[in-house]
Amino acid sequence: MKIAIVCYPTFGGSGVVATELGLELSKRGHEIHFITYSQPVRLELLGNNVHFHEVHVPEYPLFHYQPYELALSSKLVDMVKLYGIELLHVHYAIPHAYAAYMAQQMLKQEGILIPIVTTLHGTDITLVGSHPFYKPAVTFSINKSDAVTSVSESLKQDTLRLFDIVREINVVPNFIDLDKHQNNFTDCQRTMLADDDERIITHISNFRAVKNIPDVISVFNDIQQEIPAKLMMVGEGPEKEHAENLVDSWGLTEKVIFLGNSNEIDRILCFSDLFLLPSTSESFGLAALEAMASGVPVISTNSGGLPEVNIDGFSGFLSDVHDVKDMSSKALSILRNPEDLEQFKLNAKAQSLKFDIHQIVPIYEQIYQKTLREYLVSFK
Ligand code: GMT
């Protein structure tokens, strides 16, 4: 099948999932066209079956805001016609589902029929999309999609609660390519980051307020008062400077390493002992799954879809949002005893196997086939 994938090309989870999905689909013989404003960060492999088409929004002084969704829908129309694309899979409702619907309608005028699959990722529903500014457009775009998927049951329920949805929502969880998390690095340079007796704690995110970065630092502060430890902070975002100041004011600069954005999180995770994800809201928690796939237990909150990913007392522990003391004591209960830590590492890896890319991507393929069939039949 010829499929266009529209996503945010950044380090955010939705862009990562969309990119990994496209790459896996291409390995399974589909022709994939990524259509977005810059090359997705994890898209290293462009080949016969993987294309990237940049959406360019020309600067024009009359526009106070440059109309990205207009440019995206025009680009979709052009690429569908040029490459004979059969289906649009858009990740994130705003503005992608909206732009895809406009493209679909323009193409219909020319007798070209193409269905839209929309995947909801979380913040498009829980933080941004439900804002009164966007709600009518998001509701419309979801209801006008020909198939809708959400990355967790929790996100599905949030969507049904916040919007008037008439479409069925299929839960298709995020996935992981376990081959990329084999922990078989020969150049695993743990010694450059921490002493042998130090536990390595890791946090990876886009440093948005929803990630509760101060809680990461508070939990780590509690941990390092009890046992030797280092904290690896991976990512960039609006809360990073505040986090650096906090680390400095608590005298933790020697123990906290800010690594910035990285395309090599598997290398960072390969020497981590514990992953912290104390988010206020998390539709799935792809970063937690990536940690678990590298055999790293997770201390997370119990918000959103996290309990569907991190199993309390098995792959790690869950706590209420902002219950730093609970997170710290659970973290220490895992880290103190080497046998317990080893068991949690094995459990984390075992839990990640449920989200194997080879199990999940065929579900998307079935959705594509059904959606295309039903869409074309509806015009007969
Ligand atoms: O977490 C973020 O800030 C990025 C965001 C995104 O839109 O890329 O991630 C969302 O989608 C990911 C992939 O489906 C999920 O794993 C994240 O849990 C979700 N983030 C939130 O719900 C806050």
mmCIF file of C-alpha atoms and ligand atoms in Angstrom:
data_model
loop_
_atom_site.group_PDB
_atom_site.id
_atom_site.type_symbol
_atom_site.label_atom_id
_atom_site.label_comp_id
_atom_site.label_asym_id
_atom_site.label_seq_id
_atom_site.Cartn_x
_atom_site.Cartn_y
_atom_site.Cartn_z
ATOM 1 C CA MET A 1 0.000 0.000 0.000
ATOM 2 C CA LYS A 2 1.133 3.595 -0.598
ATOM 3 C CA ILE A 3 0.744 5.482 2.674
ATOM 4 C CA ALA A 4 1.412 9.109 3.610
ATOM 5 C CA ILE A 5 2.417 9.663 7.239
ATOM 6 C CA VAL A 6 1.966 13.132 8.707
ATOM 7 C CA CYS A 7 3.575 13.833 12.082
ATOM 8 C CA TYR A 8 5.554 16.300 14.154
ATOM 9 C CA PRO A 9 9.158 15.567 13.170
ATOM 10 C CA THR A 10 10.588 16.348 16.607
ATOM 11 C CA PHE A 11 11.839 14.315 19.569
ATOM 12 C CA GLY A 12 8.277 14.057 20.971
ATOM 13 C CA GLY A 13 6.761 10.611 21.354
ATOM 14 C CA SER A 14 4.193 11.027 18.584
ATOM 15 C CA GLY A 15 6.885 11.825 16.017
ATOM 16 C CA VAL A 16 9.013 8.913 17.187
ATOM 17 C CA VAL A 17 6.100 6.460 16.969
ATOM 18 C CA ALA A 18 5.081 7.750 13.519
ATOM 19 C CA THR A 19 8.646 7.453 12.230
ATOM 20 C CA GLU A 20 9.250 3.965 13.618
ATOM 21 C CA LEU A 21 5.871 2.875 12.246
ATOM 22 C CA GLY A 22 6.699 4.175 8.770
ATOM 23 C CA LEU A 23 10.106 2.498 8.765
ATOM 24 C CA GLU A 24 8.635 -0.847 9.841
ATOM 25 C CA LEU A 25 5.826 -0.592 7.272
ATOM 26 C CA SER A 26 8.416 0.055 4.573
ATOM 27 C CA LYS A 27 10.280 -3.107 5.639
ATOM 28 C CA ARG A 28 6.976 -4.945 5.221
ATOM 29 C CA GLY A 29 6.761 -3.787 1.581
ATOM 30 C CA HIS A 30 4.663 -0.635 1.826
ATOM 31 C CA GLU A 31 5.664 2.612 0.145
ATOM 32 C CA ILE A 32 5.847 5.311 2.811
ATOM 33 C CA HIS A 33 5.754 9.069 2.290
ATOM 34 C CA PHE A 34 6.544 11.222 5.339
ATOM 35 C CA ILE A 35 5.010 14.647 4.826
ATOM 36 C CA THR A 36 5.994 17.256 7.397
ATOM 37 C CA TYR A 37 7.978 20.485 7.872
ATOM 38 C CA SER A 38 11.378 18.877 8.394
ATOM 39 C CA GLN A 39 12.889 15.416 8.239
ATOM 40 C CA PRO A 40 11.753 13.417 11.311
ATOM 41 C CA VAL A 41 14.630 13.075 13.799
ATOM 42 C CA ARG A 42 14.620 9.295 13.837
ATOM 43 C CA LEU A 43 14.283 9.020 10.048
ATOM 44 C CA GLU A 44 17.799 8.106 9.059
ATOM 45 C CA LEU A 45 16.987 5.714 6.286
ATOM 46 C CA LEU A 46 15.544 7.123 3.117
ATOM 47 C CA GLY A 47 15.283 4.570 0.342
ATOM 48 C CA ASN A 48 13.096 3.239 -2.437
ATOM 49 C CA ASN A 49 10.195 2.674 -0.083
ATOM 50 C CA VAL A 50 10.726 5.657 2.219
ATOM 51 C CA HIS A 51 10.243 9.197 0.976
ATOM 52 C CA PHE A 52 10.271 12.519 2.754
ATOM 53 C CA HIS A 53 8.410 15.543 1.379
ATOM 54 C CA GLU A 54 9.000 18.823 3.144
ATOM 55 C CA VAL A 55 6.107 21.181 3.730
ATOM 56 C CA HIS A 56 7.431 24.651 3.094
ATOM 57 C CA VAL A 57 5.463 27.670 4.273
ATOM 58 C CA PRO A 58 6.684 30.709 2.356
ATOM 59 C CA GLU A 59 7.078 33.800 4.527
ATOM 60 C CA TYR A 60 4.634 36.471 3.480
ATOM 61 C CA PRO A 61 4.506 39.784 5.374
ATOM 62 C CA LEU A 62 0.713 40.004 5.185
ATOM 63 C CA PHE A 63 0.364 36.890 7.318
ATOM 64 C CA HIS A 64 0.798 37.538 11.014
ATOM 65 C CA TYR A 65 0.789 33.717 11.415
ATOM 66 C CA GLN A 66 2.060 31.595 8.543
ATOM 67 C CA PRO A 67 -0.733 29.174 7.502
ATOM 68 C CA TYR A 68 0.931 25.776 8.032
ATOM 69 C CA GLU A 69 -2.225 23.675 7.752
ATOM 70 C CA LEU A 70 -3.036 25.304 4.401
ATOM 71 C CA ALA A 71 0.457 24.500 3.114
ATOM 72 C CA LEU A 72 0.196 20.955 4.519
ATOM 73 C CA SER A 73 -3.157 20.246 2.877
ATOM 74 C CA SER A 74 -1.900 21.584 -0.472
ATOM 75 C CA LYS A 75 1.234 19.448 -0.168
ATOM 76 C CA LEU A 76 -0.890 16.388 0.645
ATOM 77 C CA VAL A 77 -3.010 16.991 -2.452
ATOM 78 C CA ASP A 78 0.081 17.326 -4.661
ATOM 79 C CA MET A 79 1.863 14.267 -3.242
ATOM 80 C CA VAL A 80 -1.234 12.041 -3.391
ATOM 81 C CA LYS A 81 -1.613 12.906 -7.070
ATOM 82 C CA LEU A 82 2.088 12.591 -7.884
ATOM 83 C CA TYR A 83 2.727 9.256 -6.135
ATOM 84 C CA GLY A 84 -0.730 7.661 -6.209
ATOM 85 C CA ILE A 85 -0.860 7.554 -2.387
ATOM 86 C CA GLU A 86 -3.825 5.480 -1.209
ATOM 87 C CA LEU A 87 -4.209 6.380 2.471
ATOM 88 C CA LEU A 88 -3.324 9.234 4.843
ATOM 89 C CA HIS A 89 -2.222 8.332 8.371
ATOM 90 C CA VAL A 90 -2.018 11.463 10.487
ATOM 91 C CA HIS A 91 -0.499 11.551 13.965
ATOM 92 C CA TYR A 92 -1.808 14.207 16.343
ATOM 93 C CA ALA A 93 -5.224 15.742 15.735
ATOM 94 C CA ILE A 94 -4.120 19.386 15.551
ATOM 95 C CA PRO A 95 -3.658 20.487 12.821
ATOM 96 C CA HIS A 96 -2.895 17.252 11.004
ATOM 97 C CA ALA A 97 -6.328 15.619 11.003
ATOM 98 C CA TYR A 98 -7.852 18.961 10.088
ATOM 99 C CA ALA A 99 -5.433 19.497 7.161
ATOM 100 C CA ALA A 100 -5.929 15.912 5.992
ATOM 101 C CA TYR A 101 -9.695 16.396 5.845
ATOM 102 C CA MET A 102 -9.236 19.523 3.682
ATOM 103 C CA ALA A 103 -6.902 17.577 1.371
ATOM 104 C CA GLN A 104 -9.380 14.703 1.186
ATOM 105 C CA GLN A 105 -12.174 17.076 0.148
ATOM 106 C CA MET A 106 -10.013 18.825 -2.476
ATOM 107 C CA LEU A 107 -9.018 15.472 -3.935
ATOM 108 C CA LYS A 108 -12.624 14.273 -3.985
ATOM 109 C CA GLN A 109 -13.466 17.224 -6.256
ATOM 110 C CA GLU A 110 -11.016 15.721 -8.736
ATOM 111 C CA GLY A 111 -12.446 12.212 -8.396
ATOM 112 C CA ILE A 112 -9.591 10.921 -6.169
ATOM 113 C CA LEU A 113 -10.784 9.027 -3.113
ATOM 114 C CA ILE A 114 -8.455 8.665 -0.128
ATOM 115 C CA PRO A 115 -9.322 7.730 3.481
ATOM 116 C CA ILE A 116 -7.813 9.231 6.634
ATOM 117 C CA VAL A 117 -6.597 7.312 9.687
ATOM 118 C CA THR A 118 -6.014 9.596 12.690
ATOM 119 C CA THR A 119 -3.926 8.527 15.680
ATOM 120 C CA LEU A 120 -4.449 10.424 18.933
ATOM 121 C CA HIS A 121 -1.316 10.708 21.038
ATOM 122 C CA GLY A 122 -2.288 12.530 24.194
ATOM 123 C CA THR A 123 -1.520 16.190 24.415
ATOM 124 C CA ASP A 124 -3.658 16.772 21.318
ATOM 125 C CA ILE A 125 -6.534 15.623 23.529
ATOM 126 C CA THR A 126 -5.609 16.169 27.156
ATOM 127 C CA LEU A 127 -3.741 19.478 27.061
ATOM 128 C CA VAL A 128 -4.246 21.378 23.829
ATOM 129 C CA GLY A 129 -7.153 19.927 21.905
ATOM 130 C CA SER A 130 -9.752 20.276 24.627
ATOM 131 C CA HIS A 131 -9.037 24.001 24.978
ATOM 132 C CA PRO A 132 -12.177 25.908 23.882
ATOM 133 C CA PHE A 133 -10.106 27.551 21.097
ATOM 134 C CA TYR A 134 -9.500 24.226 19.398
ATOM 135 C CA LYS A 135 -12.278 21.950 20.626
ATOM 136 C CA PRO A 136 -14.749 22.421 17.722
ATOM 137 C CA ALA A 137 -11.997 21.823 15.129
ATOM 138 C CA VAL A 138 -10.621 18.785 16.982
ATOM 139 C CA THR A 139 -14.087 17.264 17.441
ATOM 140 C CA PHE A 140 -14.841 17.819 13.758
ATOM 141 C CA SER A 141 -11.503 16.370 12.585
ATOM 142 C CA ILE A 142 -11.836 13.253 14.720
ATOM 143 C CA ASN A 143 -15.408 12.619 13.626
ATOM 144 C CA LYS A 144 -14.506 13.173 9.957
ATOM 145 C CA SER A 145 -11.560 10.745 10.073
ATOM 146 C CA ASP A 146 -12.353 7.399 8.480
ATOM 147 C CA ALA A 147 -10.654 5.514 11.320
ATOM 148 C CA VAL A 148 -9.381 6.746 14.682
ATOM 149 C CA THR A 149 -6.836 5.080 16.923
ATOM 150 C CA SER A 150 -5.562 6.030 20.363
ATOM 151 C CA VAL A 151 -2.363 4.866 22.009
ATOM 152 C CA SER A 152 -4.008 3.695 25.252
ATOM 153 C CA GLU A 153 -7.369 2.801 26.728
ATOM 154 C CA SER A 154 -6.969 5.727 29.101
ATOM 155 C CA LEU A 155 -6.594 8.178 26.189
ATOM 156 C CA LYS A 156 -9.626 6.653 24.486
ATOM 157 C CA GLN A 157 -11.712 7.263 27.611
ATOM 158 C CA ASP A 158 -10.358 10.842 27.947
ATOM 159 C CA THR A 159 -11.284 11.519 24.321
ATOM 160 C CA LEU A 160 -14.818 10.196 24.766
ATOM 161 C CA ARG A 161 -15.206 12.245 27.959
ATOM 162 C CA LEU A 162 -13.875 15.517 26.531
ATOM 163 C CA PHE A 163 -15.352 15.498 23.010
ATOM 164 C CA ASP A 164 -18.630 14.496 21.359
ATOM 165 C CA ILE A 165 -17.218 11.609 19.358
ATOM 166 C CA VAL A 166 -19.361 9.547 17.015
ATOM 167 C CA ARG A 167 -16.479 7.511 15.563
ATOM 168 C CA GLU A 168 -15.279 4.233 17.017
ATOM 169 C CA ILE A 169 -11.829 4.607 18.632
ATOM 170 C CA ASN A 170 -9.473 1.633 18.278
ATOM 171 C CA VAL A 171 -6.793 1.303 20.948
ATOM 172 C CA VAL A 172 -3.445 0.471 19.326
ATOM 173 C CA PRO A 173 -0.685 0.762 21.918
ATOM 174 C CA ASN A 174 2.700 2.220 21.148
ATOM 175 C CA PHE A 175 5.408 -0.284 20.361
ATOM 176 C CA ILE A 176 9.112 -0.897 20.554
ATOM 177 C CA ASP A 177 11.695 -2.403 18.243
ATOM 178 C CA LEU A 178 13.363 -4.763 20.698
ATOM 179 C CA ASP A 179 16.277 -5.375 18.346
ATOM 180 C CA LYS A 180 17.365 -1.790 19.043
ATOM 181 C CA HIS A 181 17.424 -2.412 22.813
ATOM 182 C CA GLN A 182 19.626 -5.473 23.064
ATOM 183 C CA ASN A 183 22.091 -3.884 25.516
ATOM 184 C CA ASN A 184 24.926 -5.386 23.537
ATOM 185 C CA PHE A 185 27.116 -2.305 23.226
ATOM 186 C CA THR A 186 30.745 -3.200 23.479
ATOM 187 C CA ASP A 187 31.592 0.472 23.957
ATOM 188 C CA CYS A 188 29.116 0.936 26.770
ATOM 189 C CA GLN A 189 30.987 3.748 28.478
ATOM 190 C CA ARG A 190 29.460 3.610 31.928
ATOM 191 C CA THR A 191 32.692 4.538 33.640
ATOM 192 C CA MET A 192 32.759 7.935 31.918
ATOM 193 C CA LEU A 193 29.503 8.897 33.631
ATOM 194 C CA ALA A 194 29.509 7.268 37.041
ATOM 195 C CA ASP A 195 31.704 5.448 39.522
ATOM 196 C CA ASP A 196 31.279 1.692 39.813
ATOM 197 C CA ASP A 197 29.426 1.942 43.114
ATOM 198 C CA GLU A 198 27.007 4.624 41.869
ATOM 199 C CA ARG A 199 23.502 3.809 40.675
ATOM 200 C CA ILE A 200 22.524 5.550 37.437
ATOM 201 C CA ILE A 201 19.080 7.140 37.378
ATOM 202 C CA THR A 202 17.712 8.461 34.071
ATOM 203 C CA HIS A 203 14.968 10.795 32.916
ATOM 204 C CA ILE A 204 14.182 11.409 29.232
ATOM 205 C CA SER A 205 11.585 13.908 28.042
ATOM 206 C CA ASN A 206 10.920 17.148 26.222
ATOM 207 C CA PHE A 207 11.118 19.042 29.536
ATOM 208 C CA ARG A 208 7.599 20.388 29.357
ATOM 209 C CA ALA A 209 5.755 21.375 32.549
ATOM 210 C CA VAL A 210 3.611 18.224 32.303
ATOM 211 C CA LYS A 211 6.754 16.112 32.973
ATOM 212 C CA ASN A 212 7.179 17.541 36.499
ATOM 213 C CA ILE A 213 10.926 17.976 36.175
ATOM 214 C CA PRO A 214 11.284 19.380 39.744
ATOM 215 C CA ASP A 215 9.855 16.062 41.020
ATOM 216 C CA VAL A 216 12.544 14.172 39.079
ATOM 217 C CA ILE A 217 15.190 16.230 40.850
ATOM 218 C CA SER A 218 13.487 15.902 44.255
ATOM 219 C CA VAL A 219 13.270 12.112 43.966
ATOM 220 C CA PHE A 220 16.893 11.958 42.895
ATOM 221 C CA ASN A 221 17.879 14.233 45.781
ATOM 222 C CA ASP A 222 16.254 11.780 48.223
ATOM 223 C CA ILE A 223 17.939 8.807 46.531
ATOM 224 C CA GLN A 224 21.436 10.297 46.551
ATOM 225 C CA GLN A 225 21.175 11.075 50.259
ATOM 226 C CA GLU A 226 20.848 7.336 50.917
ATOM 227 C CA ILE A 227 22.996 5.679 48.253
ATOM 228 C CA PRO A 228 25.708 6.820 45.789
ATOM 229 C CA ALA A 229 23.940 7.825 42.560
ATOM 230 C CA LYS A 230 24.055 9.970 39.411
ATOM 231 C CA LEU A 231 21.131 11.415 37.436
ATOM 232 C CA MET A 232 21.145 11.574 33.626
ATOM 233 C CA MET A 233 18.734 14.200 32.269
ATOM 234 C CA VAL A 234 18.144 13.661 28.543
ATOM 235 C CA GLY A 235 16.214 16.110 26.360
ATOM 236 C CA GLU A 236 15.577 19.778 25.771
ATOM 237 C CA GLY A 237 12.571 21.930 26.504
ATOM 238 C CA PRO A 238 11.069 24.891 28.311
ATOM 239 C CA GLU A 239 11.699 23.621 31.856
ATOM 240 C CA LYS A 240 15.361 22.763 31.352
ATOM 241 C CA GLU A 241 16.807 26.055 32.554
ATOM 242 C CA HIS A 242 14.678 25.959 35.687
ATOM 243 C CA ALA A 243 15.890 22.377 36.256
ATOM 244 C CA GLU A 244 19.534 23.439 35.898
ATOM 245 C CA ASN A 245 18.992 26.235 38.421
ATOM 246 C CA LEU A 246 17.303 23.847 40.841
ATOM 247 C CA VAL A 247 20.156 21.358 40.565
ATOM 248 C CA ASP A 248 22.620 24.161 41.187
ATOM 249 C CA SER A 249 20.741 25.573 44.186
ATOM 250 C CA TRP A 250 20.546 22.138 45.806
ATOM 251 C CA GLY A 251 24.279 21.596 45.313
ATOM 252 C CA LEU A 252 23.754 18.651 42.973
ATOM 253 C CA THR A 253 25.724 19.825 39.929
ATOM 254 C CA GLU A 254 28.390 17.147 40.385
ATOM 255 C CA LYS A 255 25.735 14.434 40.403
ATOM 256 C CA VAL A 256 23.321 15.525 37.665
ATOM 257 C CA ILE A 257 24.344 15.402 34.005
ATOM 258 C CA PHE A 258 22.254 17.225 31.386
ATOM 259 C CA LEU A 259 22.859 15.429 28.101
ATOM 260 C CA GLY A 260 20.521 17.380 25.762
ATOM 261 C CA ASN A 261 18.603 15.737 22.950
ATOM 262 C CA SER A 262 19.959 12.399 21.866
ATOM 263 C CA ASN A 263 19.399 9.955 19.049
ATOM 264 C CA GLU A 264 21.233 7.341 21.089
ATOM 265 C CA ILE A 265 18.934 6.823 24.024
ATOM 266 C CA ASP A 266 19.499 3.060 23.795
ATOM 267 C CA ARG A 267 23.167 3.707 24.645
ATOM 268 C CA ILE A 268 22.197 5.910 27.599
ATOM 269 C CA LEU A 269 19.620 3.406 28.834
ATOM 270 C CA CYS A 270 22.014 0.490 28.515
ATOM 271 C CA PHE A 271 23.821 1.583 31.673
ATOM 272 C CA SER A 272 20.805 2.968 33.576
ATOM 273 C CA ASP A 273 19.499 1.320 36.753
ATOM 274 C CA LEU A 274 16.229 3.204 37.144
ATOM 275 C CA PHE A 275 14.014 5.474 35.026
ATOM 276 C CA LEU A 276 11.921 8.312 36.517
ATOM 277 C CA LEU A 277 8.717 9.565 34.864
ATOM 278 C CA PRO A 278 6.679 11.579 37.404
ATOM 279 C CA SER A 279 4.353 13.220 34.817
ATOM 280 C CA THR A 280 1.066 14.879 35.676
ATOM 281 C CA SER A 281 -0.434 13.409 32.536
ATOM 282 C CA GLU A 282 0.909 10.801 30.131
ATOM 283 C CA SER A 283 -1.296 9.102 27.542
ATOM 284 C CA PHE A 284 1.151 6.211 27.215
ATOM 285 C CA GLY A 285 4.714 7.022 28.256
ATOM 286 C CA LEU A 286 6.821 5.860 25.324
ATOM 287 C CA ALA A 287 9.993 6.877 27.161
ATOM 288 C CA ALA A 288 9.082 4.462 29.978
ATOM 289 C CA LEU A 289 8.586 1.661 27.459
ATOM 290 C CA GLU A 290 11.949 2.430 25.843
ATOM 291 C CA ALA A 291 13.558 2.234 29.271
ATOM 292 C CA MET A 292 11.881 -1.083 30.060
ATOM 293 C CA ALA A 293 12.975 -2.500 26.701
ATOM 294 C CA SER A 294 16.539 -1.820 27.828
ATOM 295 C CA GLY A 295 15.826 -3.643 31.099
ATOM 296 C CA VAL A 296 15.427 -0.485 33.185
ATOM 297 C CA PRO A 297 12.696 -0.501 35.881
ATOM 298 C CA VAL A 298 10.432 2.554 36.018
ATOM 299 C CA ILE A 299 9.209 4.757 38.850
ATOM 300 C CA SER A 300 6.274 6.682 37.398
ATOM 301 C CA THR A 301 3.032 8.285 38.376
ATOM 302 C CA ASN A 302 -0.220 6.397 37.942
ATOM 303 C CA SER A 303 -1.659 9.049 35.597
ATOM 304 C CA GLY A 304 -3.219 8.437 32.187
ATOM 305 C CA GLY A 305 -2.021 5.350 30.345
ATOM 306 C CA LEU A 306 1.060 4.737 32.522
ATOM 307 C CA PRO A 307 -0.567 1.840 34.469
ATOM 308 C CA GLU A 308 -1.137 0.121 31.097
ATOM 309 C CA VAL A 309 2.625 0.223 30.471
ATOM 310 C CA ASN A 310 4.372 0.111 33.858
ATOM 311 C CA ILE A 311 3.023 -2.647 36.114
ATOM 312 C CA ASP A 312 3.094 -1.682 39.794
ATOM 313 C CA GLY A 313 5.416 -3.914 41.808
ATOM 314 C CA PHE A 314 6.616 -5.781 38.700
ATOM 315 C CA SER A 315 8.317 -3.566 36.091
ATOM 316 C CA GLY A 316 8.654 -0.758 38.632
ATOM 317 C CA PHE A 317 6.246 1.196 40.798
ATOM 318 C CA LEU A 318 3.416 3.711 40.395
ATOM 319 C CA SER A 319 2.721 6.655 42.717
ATOM 320 C CA ASP A 320 0.222 9.482 42.852
ATOM 321 C CA VAL A 321 1.213 12.664 41.002
ATOM 322 C CA HIS A 322 3.581 14.809 43.138
ATOM 323 C CA ASP A 323 3.934 12.131 45.849
ATOM 324 C CA VAL A 324 7.695 12.546 45.851
ATOM 325 C CA LYS A 325 8.217 10.742 49.173
ATOM 326 C CA ASP A 326 6.412 7.646 47.882
ATOM 327 C CA MET A 327 8.420 7.676 44.636
ATOM 328 C CA SER A 328 11.691 8.093 46.538
ATOM 329 C CA SER A 329 11.018 5.248 48.964
ATOM 330 C CA LYS A 330 9.911 2.928 46.130
ATOM 331 C CA ALA A 331 12.995 3.879 44.109
ATOM 332 C CA LEU A 332 15.217 3.081 47.074
ATOM 333 C CA SER A 333 13.433 -0.212 47.683
ATOM 334 C CA ILE A 334 14.489 -1.288 44.170
ATOM 335 C CA LEU A 335 17.984 0.175 44.228
ATOM 336 C CA ARG A 336 19.200 -0.877 47.660
ATOM 337 C CA ASN A 337 19.268 -4.609 47.108
ATOM 338 C CA PRO A 338 21.216 -5.890 44.048
ATOM 339 C CA GLU A 339 19.044 -9.024 43.822
ATOM 340 C CA ASP A 340 15.820 -7.005 43.853
ATOM 341 C CA LEU A 341 17.262 -4.642 41.254
ATOM 342 C CA GLU A 342 18.234 -7.567 39.015
ATOM 343 C CA GLN A 343 14.721 -9.033 39.294
ATOM 344 C CA PHE A 344 13.057 -5.693 38.468
ATOM 345 C CA LYS A 345 15.356 -5.317 35.453
ATOM 346 C CA LEU A 346 14.300 -8.742 34.166
ATOM 347 C CA ASN A 347 10.634 -7.938 34.812
ATOM 348 C CA ALA A 348 10.893 -4.592 33.012
ATOM 349 C CA LYS A 349 12.339 -6.308 29.959
ATOM 350 C CA ALA A 350 9.635 -9.008 30.103
ATOM 351 C CA GLN A 351 6.862 -6.382 30.305
ATOM 352 C CA SER A 352 8.262 -4.528 27.267
ATOM 353 C CA LEU A 353 7.882 -7.681 25.135
ATOM 354 C CA LYS A 354 4.099 -7.122 25.160
ATOM 355 C CA PHE A 355 4.685 -4.065 22.982
ATOM 356 C CA ASP A 356 6.872 -5.724 20.349
ATOM 357 C CA ILE A 357 6.769 -3.810 17.056
ATOM 358 C CA HIS A 358 6.144 -7.068 15.187
ATOM 359 C CA GLN A 359 2.894 -7.594 17.119
ATOM 360 C CA ILE A 360 1.564 -4.045 16.906
ATOM 361 C CA VAL A 361 2.356 -2.902 13.352
ATOM 362 C CA PRO A 362 0.173 -5.662 11.778
ATOM 363 C CA ILE A 363 -2.764 -4.177 13.735
ATOM 364 C CA TYR A 364 -2.216 -0.884 11.913
ATOM 365 C CA GLU A 365 -2.015 -2.758 8.596
ATOM 366 C CA GLN A 366 -5.387 -4.402 9.295
ATOM 367 C CA ILE A 367 -6.896 -1.013 10.135
ATOM 368 C CA TYR A 368 -5.532 0.451 6.881
ATOM 369 C CA GLN A 369 -6.938 -2.389 4.778
ATOM 370 C CA LYS A 370 -10.374 -2.277 6.427
ATOM 371 C CA THR A 371 -10.560 1.523 6.266
ATOM 372 C CA LEU A 372 -9.564 1.664 2.601
ATOM 373 C CA ARG A 373 -12.013 -1.098 1.673
ATOM 374 C CA GLU A 374 -14.939 0.473 3.534
ATOM 375 C CA TYR A 375 -14.166 3.972 2.309
ATOM 376 C CA LEU A 376 -14.099 2.958 -1.358
ATOM 377 C CA VAL A 377 -17.233 0.808 -0.975
ATOM 378 C CA SER A 378 -19.103 3.800 0.513
ATOM 379 C CA PHE A 379 -18.751 5.580 -2.840
ATOM 380 C CA LYS A 380 -20.009 2.678 -4.993
HETATM 381 O O1 GMT B 1 4.997 13.753 25.999
HETATM 382 C C1 GMT B 1 5.133 14.709 25.251
HETATM 383 O O2 GMT B 1 5.244 15.832 25.659
HETATM 384 C C2 GMT B 1 5.200 14.487 23.770
HETATM 385 C C3 GMT B 1 3.914 13.915 23.283
HETATM 386 C C4 GMT B 1 3.785 14.024 21.785
HETATM 387 O O3 GMT B 1 2.737 14.489 21.374
HETATM 388 O O4 GMT B 1 4.674 13.659 21.023
HETATM 389 O O5 GMT B 1 3.825 12.560 23.706
HETATM 390 C C5 GMT B 1 2.547 11.985 23.695
HETATM 391 O O6 GMT B 1 2.564 10.922 22.735
HETATM 392 C C6 GMT B 1 3.458 9.855 23.066
HETATM 393 C C7 GMT B 1 3.407 8.846 21.926
HETATM 394 O O7 GMT B 1 2.142 8.306 21.750
HETATM 395 C C8 GMT B 1 3.057 9.226 24.405
HETATM 396 O O8 GMT B 1 3.931 8.180 24.735
HETATM 397 C C9 GMT B 1 3.113 10.303 25.493
HETATM 398 O O9 GMT B 1 2.657 9.749 26.711
HETATM 399 C C10 GMT B 1 2.230 11.481 25.110
HETATM 400 N N1 GMT B 1 2.432 12.573 26.069
HETATM 401 C C11 GMT B 1 1.496 12.956 26.929
HETATM 402 O O10 GMT B 1 0.390 12.453 26.995
HETATM 403 C C12 GMT B 1 1.882 14.053 27.851
#
